[in-house]
Amino acid sequence: MKIKKIANVLIIAMCLTLLSGCGDKAESGEVSSIIGKYSKYVTLGEYKGVKYTPSHTEVTDEDIQNDINSLIYQGTTKDEVTDRAATWGDAVNIDYVGSIDGVEFDGGNTQGAGTEITLGSSGYIDNFDEQIVGHTPGDTFDVNVTFPDEYPNNPDLAGKPAVFKTTLNAVVISIEPEYNDELVASLTDCKTTKEFEDQKRAEHEEQNSATDANTDNENILQSVIDASTFKEFPEQEVQETIDEQIAYFQDLADSNGMDVETLMMYYGFQSSDDLQDYLKENVLDEFRRKMVVTTIAEVEGIKLDETEYKEKVDELLANYNYKDIAEFEANTMYKEEDIYLSLLEQKVVEFLKENAVAEEAEE
């Protein structure tokens, strides 16, 4: 299914950025030919002794309070009130059957299962919410609305008046628990609020440390890219990459049952030229990065261990249920070379950071 294919692209993109390489310097199959492939197009700037300011993200009291709030939310229960009228801001449980000219339409029926909305912020069309206000649980009544002139969820309903026969089942109130040792012990593996907060602080510190390291790595590599000179680009390869992404955009439109122009508007592009310009600039940025990484790898003799590279490929395929590289390439926008490049970039960035100069920011 194509929607799954789109989702897999995002998953794989995240995964490729997290893979890291280590081991002896040796060839890793045919994809290793990417090293040295682009050196004729780029003149490296200074890449040793790059100065950077280390990132320090502190854990704040707000972070811990958010964790406490999440725990309270997790322990919150709901009760249904049936002895008072619904007012603005109330959460209510309702059932409804929607019809146009007396004929029910698809998607307009709760099938008696009930649905919960908050009056004033339900997101329902027209003035749906305000027609529930003032009713008491047990009331059945008509809610009269008109669908918007543009209604992409179901264009067949656009601009048409509709009637929803609605039953107010209950006003729903939330009962928040007290934040104390008992709540912590019932919902976590901690026994006290202090232990819970200490655990959360340690988790945030670990997450922040990893994020800071990634930020530093990216800043160092970007500094090297900015200091380098790009004489030209491999035009055919660049154009092929752009064409692949445009084809993929068409594939996305087809899989969602819409034309490319509508999808472009959805993503904020006013014309195909806008899309082309956007894709071209992004592709050129990708090539600048690729050129610098592979050229540094060539100059410094940085390579990947073949065994470790194969293990990473097998791990990636297993994690996302691809039986081989061919299936991986068929279901994503990535090729085997991209996996190799991602691992190689990790090693190059490690080299750059080892040779960089950390400068603390002035107070």
XYZ file of C-alpha atoms in Angstrom:
363
model
C 0.000 0.000 0.000
C 1.421 3.346 -0.989
C 0.488 5.173 2.236
C 2.577 2.630 4.116
C 5.365 3.311 1.651
C 5.255 7.029 2.477
C 5.342 6.303 6.199
C 8.281 3.972 5.715
C 10.250 6.782 4.091
C 9.934 8.842 7.258
C 10.849 5.904 9.488
C 13.880 4.975 7.415
C 15.011 8.615 7.263
C 15.016 8.729 11.050
C 16.783 5.394 11.263
C 19.521 6.363 8.814
C 20.399 9.413 10.881
C 20.813 7.267 13.986
C 23.015 4.519 12.596
C 26.668 4.751 13.615
C 29.756 2.999 12.302
C 32.937 1.705 13.890
C 35.558 -0.968 13.291
C 38.542 -1.462 11.034
C 38.966 0.590 7.893
C 38.128 -1.668 4.958
C 36.022 -1.749 1.834
C 32.294 -2.437 2.259
C 31.172 -3.714 -1.129
C 30.458 -1.788 -4.280
C 28.738 1.092 -2.475
C 32.122 2.127 -1.072
C 32.912 3.549 -4.525
C 31.083 6.675 -3.398
C 34.319 7.645 -1.620
C 36.260 9.800 -4.070
C 33.312 10.058 -6.425
C 32.785 13.787 -5.905
C 36.202 15.137 -4.942
C 36.682 16.773 -8.343
C 33.648 18.975 -7.698
C 34.656 20.388 -4.320
C 37.557 22.206 -2.707
C 37.500 21.579 1.001
C 37.819 24.457 3.419
C 39.481 24.057 6.808
C 38.044 20.965 8.409
C 40.519 20.437 11.244
C 40.426 22.759 14.215
C 36.848 23.850 13.534
C 35.683 26.027 16.423
C 32.278 25.362 17.918
C 30.341 26.225 21.049
C 29.203 23.054 22.838
C 25.464 22.868 23.406
C 24.252 22.678 27.002
C 20.522 22.070 27.404
C 19.569 22.270 31.044
C 16.746 20.298 32.608
C 14.223 22.852 33.854
C 11.601 22.789 36.580
C 9.076 23.132 33.762
C 10.293 19.847 32.265
C 9.699 18.076 35.569
C 6.337 19.760 36.054
C 5.282 18.536 32.604
C 6.175 15.000 33.691
C 4.116 15.457 36.840
C 1.202 16.793 34.786
C 1.426 13.797 32.463
C 1.309 11.446 35.426
C -1.723 13.241 36.845
C -3.384 13.046 33.424
C -2.601 9.331 33.286
C -4.322 8.871 36.634
C -7.312 11.063 35.802
C -10.687 9.314 35.726
C -13.970 10.385 34.176
C -17.456 10.499 35.573
C -20.721 11.076 33.763
C -23.211 13.638 35.039
C -26.822 13.406 33.946
C -28.584 15.890 36.232
C -27.569 19.232 34.743
C -27.579 21.019 31.400
C -24.469 21.175 29.218
C -22.586 24.477 29.102
C -19.699 25.918 27.090
C -16.426 24.172 27.870
C -18.112 20.960 29.011
C -16.996 17.626 27.680
C -20.087 15.739 26.569
C -20.867 12.287 25.252
C -23.259 12.333 22.306
C -24.686 10.125 19.588
C -25.940 11.414 16.271
C -27.250 10.391 12.860
C -26.603 12.842 10.029
C -28.805 13.186 6.961
C -29.228 15.411 3.932
C -32.753 15.764 2.533
C -33.763 12.889 4.792
C -31.076 10.535 3.484
C -28.292 9.392 5.785
C -24.746 9.872 4.501
C -21.575 7.894 5.120
C -19.510 8.939 8.127
C -22.336 10.877 9.758
C -23.459 8.233 12.255
C -21.931 7.274 15.607
C -23.727 3.916 15.388
C -24.794 4.271 19.006
C -21.209 3.968 20.223
C -21.106 7.513 21.581
C -18.419 10.078 20.966
C -16.924 12.658 23.295
C -16.454 16.285 22.295
C -15.713 19.494 24.189
C -18.270 22.203 23.539
C -16.602 25.203 21.990
C -13.562 23.343 20.705
C -14.891 20.190 19.059
C -13.817 21.234 15.582
C -17.205 20.204 14.249
C -18.697 22.191 11.378
C -20.724 25.375 11.526
C -22.494 25.995 14.866
C -22.819 22.348 15.893
C -21.542 22.851 19.464
C -23.756 25.766 20.421
C -26.906 23.815 19.562
C -26.008 21.267 22.264
C -25.515 23.898 24.961
C -28.513 24.063 27.287
C -29.672 20.509 26.694
C -29.835 17.962 29.499
C -28.581 14.365 29.232
C -31.337 12.212 27.788
C -32.524 14.916 25.374
C -32.797 14.053 21.681
C -32.890 17.005 19.291
C -31.974 18.174 15.782
C -28.738 19.998 15.126
C -28.979 21.944 11.858
C -25.731 22.823 10.095
C -24.367 23.599 6.644
C -21.179 22.015 5.366
C -18.488 24.473 4.206
C -18.352 25.331 0.515
C -14.924 23.699 0.471
C -14.987 20.428 2.380
C -12.027 18.214 1.352
C -12.993 15.487 3.854
C -15.982 14.699 1.630
C -16.429 17.007 -1.383
C -19.888 15.491 -2.056
C -21.150 17.181 1.100
C -19.630 20.595 0.400
C -22.088 23.479 0.770
C -25.058 21.275 1.659
C -27.382 21.754 4.649
C -27.591 18.763 6.971
C -29.540 17.632 10.011
C -27.953 15.640 12.814
C -30.476 13.935 15.070
C -28.489 14.133 18.273
C -28.814 12.534 21.701
C -26.928 14.017 24.647
C -25.897 10.993 26.678
C -24.001 12.684 29.498
C -21.883 15.590 30.625
C -18.406 14.178 31.246
C -16.301 15.516 34.088
C -12.656 14.699 34.741
C -11.521 13.829 38.247
C -7.825 14.546 38.734
C -5.951 12.594 41.396
C -3.712 14.218 43.984
C -0.024 14.092 43.141
C 1.501 12.096 45.972
C 3.524 8.989 46.775
C 0.450 6.788 46.409
C -0.210 7.979 42.856
C 3.440 7.567 41.881
C 3.599 4.040 43.294
C 0.382 3.032 41.510
C 1.455 4.214 38.048
C 5.266 3.897 37.965
C 8.079 1.728 39.292
C 8.981 4.508 41.754
C 7.764 4.622 45.347
C 7.867 8.354 46.118
C 7.410 11.654 44.328
C 11.085 12.479 44.932
C 12.200 9.209 43.384
C 9.910 9.843 40.411
C 11.221 13.361 39.881
C 14.850 12.263 40.237
C 14.254 9.520 37.669
C 12.651 11.938 35.229
C 15.453 14.460 35.697
C 18.037 11.762 34.908
C 16.080 10.740 31.781
C 15.932 14.343 30.582
C 19.650 14.793 31.197
C 20.422 11.700 29.117
C 18.098 12.833 26.313
C 19.492 16.374 26.384
C 23.047 15.071 26.274
C 22.295 13.018 23.156
C 20.477 15.922 21.521
C 23.301 18.331 22.365
C 25.875 15.947 20.884
C 23.861 15.700 17.656
C 23.538 19.496 17.528
C 27.290 19.927 17.983
C 28.014 17.349 15.284
C 25.663 19.048 12.869
C 27.111 22.486 13.583
C 30.666 21.264 13.025
C 29.808 19.547 9.752
C 27.823 22.550 8.537
C 30.773 24.815 9.307
C 32.977 22.641 7.101
C 30.372 22.657 4.323
C 30.069 26.455 4.531
C 33.863 26.807 4.328
C 34.112 24.599 1.233
C 33.891 25.691 -2.394
C 31.711 23.797 -4.854
C 32.950 24.212 -8.418
C 29.976 22.471 -9.988
C 27.535 19.624 -9.457
C 27.079 16.319 -11.269
C 24.161 17.667 -13.297
C 22.767 14.372 -14.536
C 22.782 12.811 -11.071
C 21.235 15.914 -9.526
C 18.471 15.975 -12.139
C 17.802 12.269 -11.724
C 17.405 12.787 -7.992
C 15.001 15.686 -8.550
C 13.018 13.619 -11.049
C 12.789 10.738 -8.576
C 11.402 13.045 -5.900
C 8.878 14.579 -8.289
C 7.788 11.079 -9.316
C 7.447 10.204 -5.666
C 5.320 13.320 -5.132
C 3.085 12.151 -7.982
C 2.951 8.719 -6.363
C 1.831 10.327 -3.094
C -0.911 12.266 -4.888
C -2.153 9.145 -6.678
C -2.197 7.103 -3.487
C -4.407 9.748 -1.846
C -6.759 10.040 -4.785
C -5.928 13.616 -5.720
C -4.151 15.461 -8.499
C -0.650 16.851 -8.056
C -1.835 20.465 -8.098
C -4.125 19.874 -5.110
C -1.369 18.109 -3.202
C 1.060 20.925 -3.988
C -1.399 23.453 -2.576
C -1.759 21.282 0.534
C 2.002 21.491 1.094
C 2.095 25.227 0.393
C 3.422 25.173 -3.195
C 1.645 27.539 -5.554
C 2.908 25.959 -8.776
C 5.006 23.141 -10.169
C 7.845 25.654 -10.575
C 7.722 26.342 -6.822
C 7.938 22.612 -6.149
C 10.808 22.223 -8.618
C 12.743 25.101 -7.034
C 12.202 23.731 -3.544
C 13.297 20.223 -4.492
C 16.317 21.473 -6.430
C 17.625 23.538 -3.511
C 17.170 20.643 -1.111
C 18.847 18.204 -3.485
C 21.790 20.580 -3.945
C 22.129 20.820 -0.154
C 22.179 17.027 0.004
C 24.909 16.904 -2.625
C 27.014 19.541 -0.859
C 26.870 17.433 2.263
C 27.626 14.235 0.347
C 30.543 15.842 -1.486
C 32.198 17.122 1.674
C 31.718 13.893 3.643
C 33.031 11.603 0.928
C 35.942 13.879 0.053
C 37.078 14.071 3.669
C 36.751 10.299 3.866
C 38.964 9.987 0.792
C 41.616 12.404 2.055
C 41.734 10.943 5.558
C 41.356 7.294 4.546
C 38.121 6.840 6.477
C 36.263 3.706 5.417
C 33.752 1.235 6.829
C 34.310 -2.288 8.007
C 32.562 -4.622 5.551
C 31.249 -7.006 8.205
C 29.904 -4.255 10.411
C 28.305 -2.533 7.420
C 26.516 -5.747 6.432
C 25.307 -6.217 10.006
C 23.823 -2.715 9.987
C 22.062 -3.359 6.697
C 20.642 -6.652 7.993
C 19.524 -4.911 11.186
C 17.752 -2.199 9.212
C 15.989 -4.699 6.966
C 14.898 -6.818 9.923
C 13.625 -3.875 11.960
C 11.365 -2.685 9.145
C 10.431 -6.064 7.673
C 12.249 -5.875 4.351
C 13.525 -9.173 3.038
C 16.337 -7.648 1.001
C 17.817 -4.415 -0.340
C 15.666 -4.580 -3.472
C 12.491 -4.443 -1.379
C 14.001 -1.676 0.765
C 14.723 0.447 -2.311
C 11.290 -0.295 -3.809
C 9.445 0.926 -0.724
C 11.503 3.993 0.172
C 13.240 6.863 -1.587
C 16.573 5.499 -0.412
C 19.169 3.234 -1.969
C 21.777 0.956 -0.448
C 24.307 3.694 -1.098
C 22.363 5.974 1.254
C 22.811 3.511 4.117
C 26.538 3.393 3.448
C 26.722 7.182 3.233
C 24.846 7.586 6.523
C 27.291 5.289 8.315
C 30.261 6.930 6.631
C 29.025 10.372 7.669
C 28.950 9.251 11.291
C 32.609 8.257 11.102
C 33.600 11.467 9.319
C 31.747 13.589 11.880
C 33.459 11.680 14.697
C 36.786 12.541 13.062
C 35.816 16.206 12.684
C 34.705 16.468 16.291
C 37.880 14.818 17.577
C 39.827 17.490 15.714
C 37.509 20.402 16.527
C 38.071 23.079 19.156
C 35.349 23.590 21.737
C 34.889 27.172 22.896
C 32.556 27.871 25.767
C 30.133 30.717 25.207
C 30.785 33.911 27.105
C 28.470 34.564 30.029
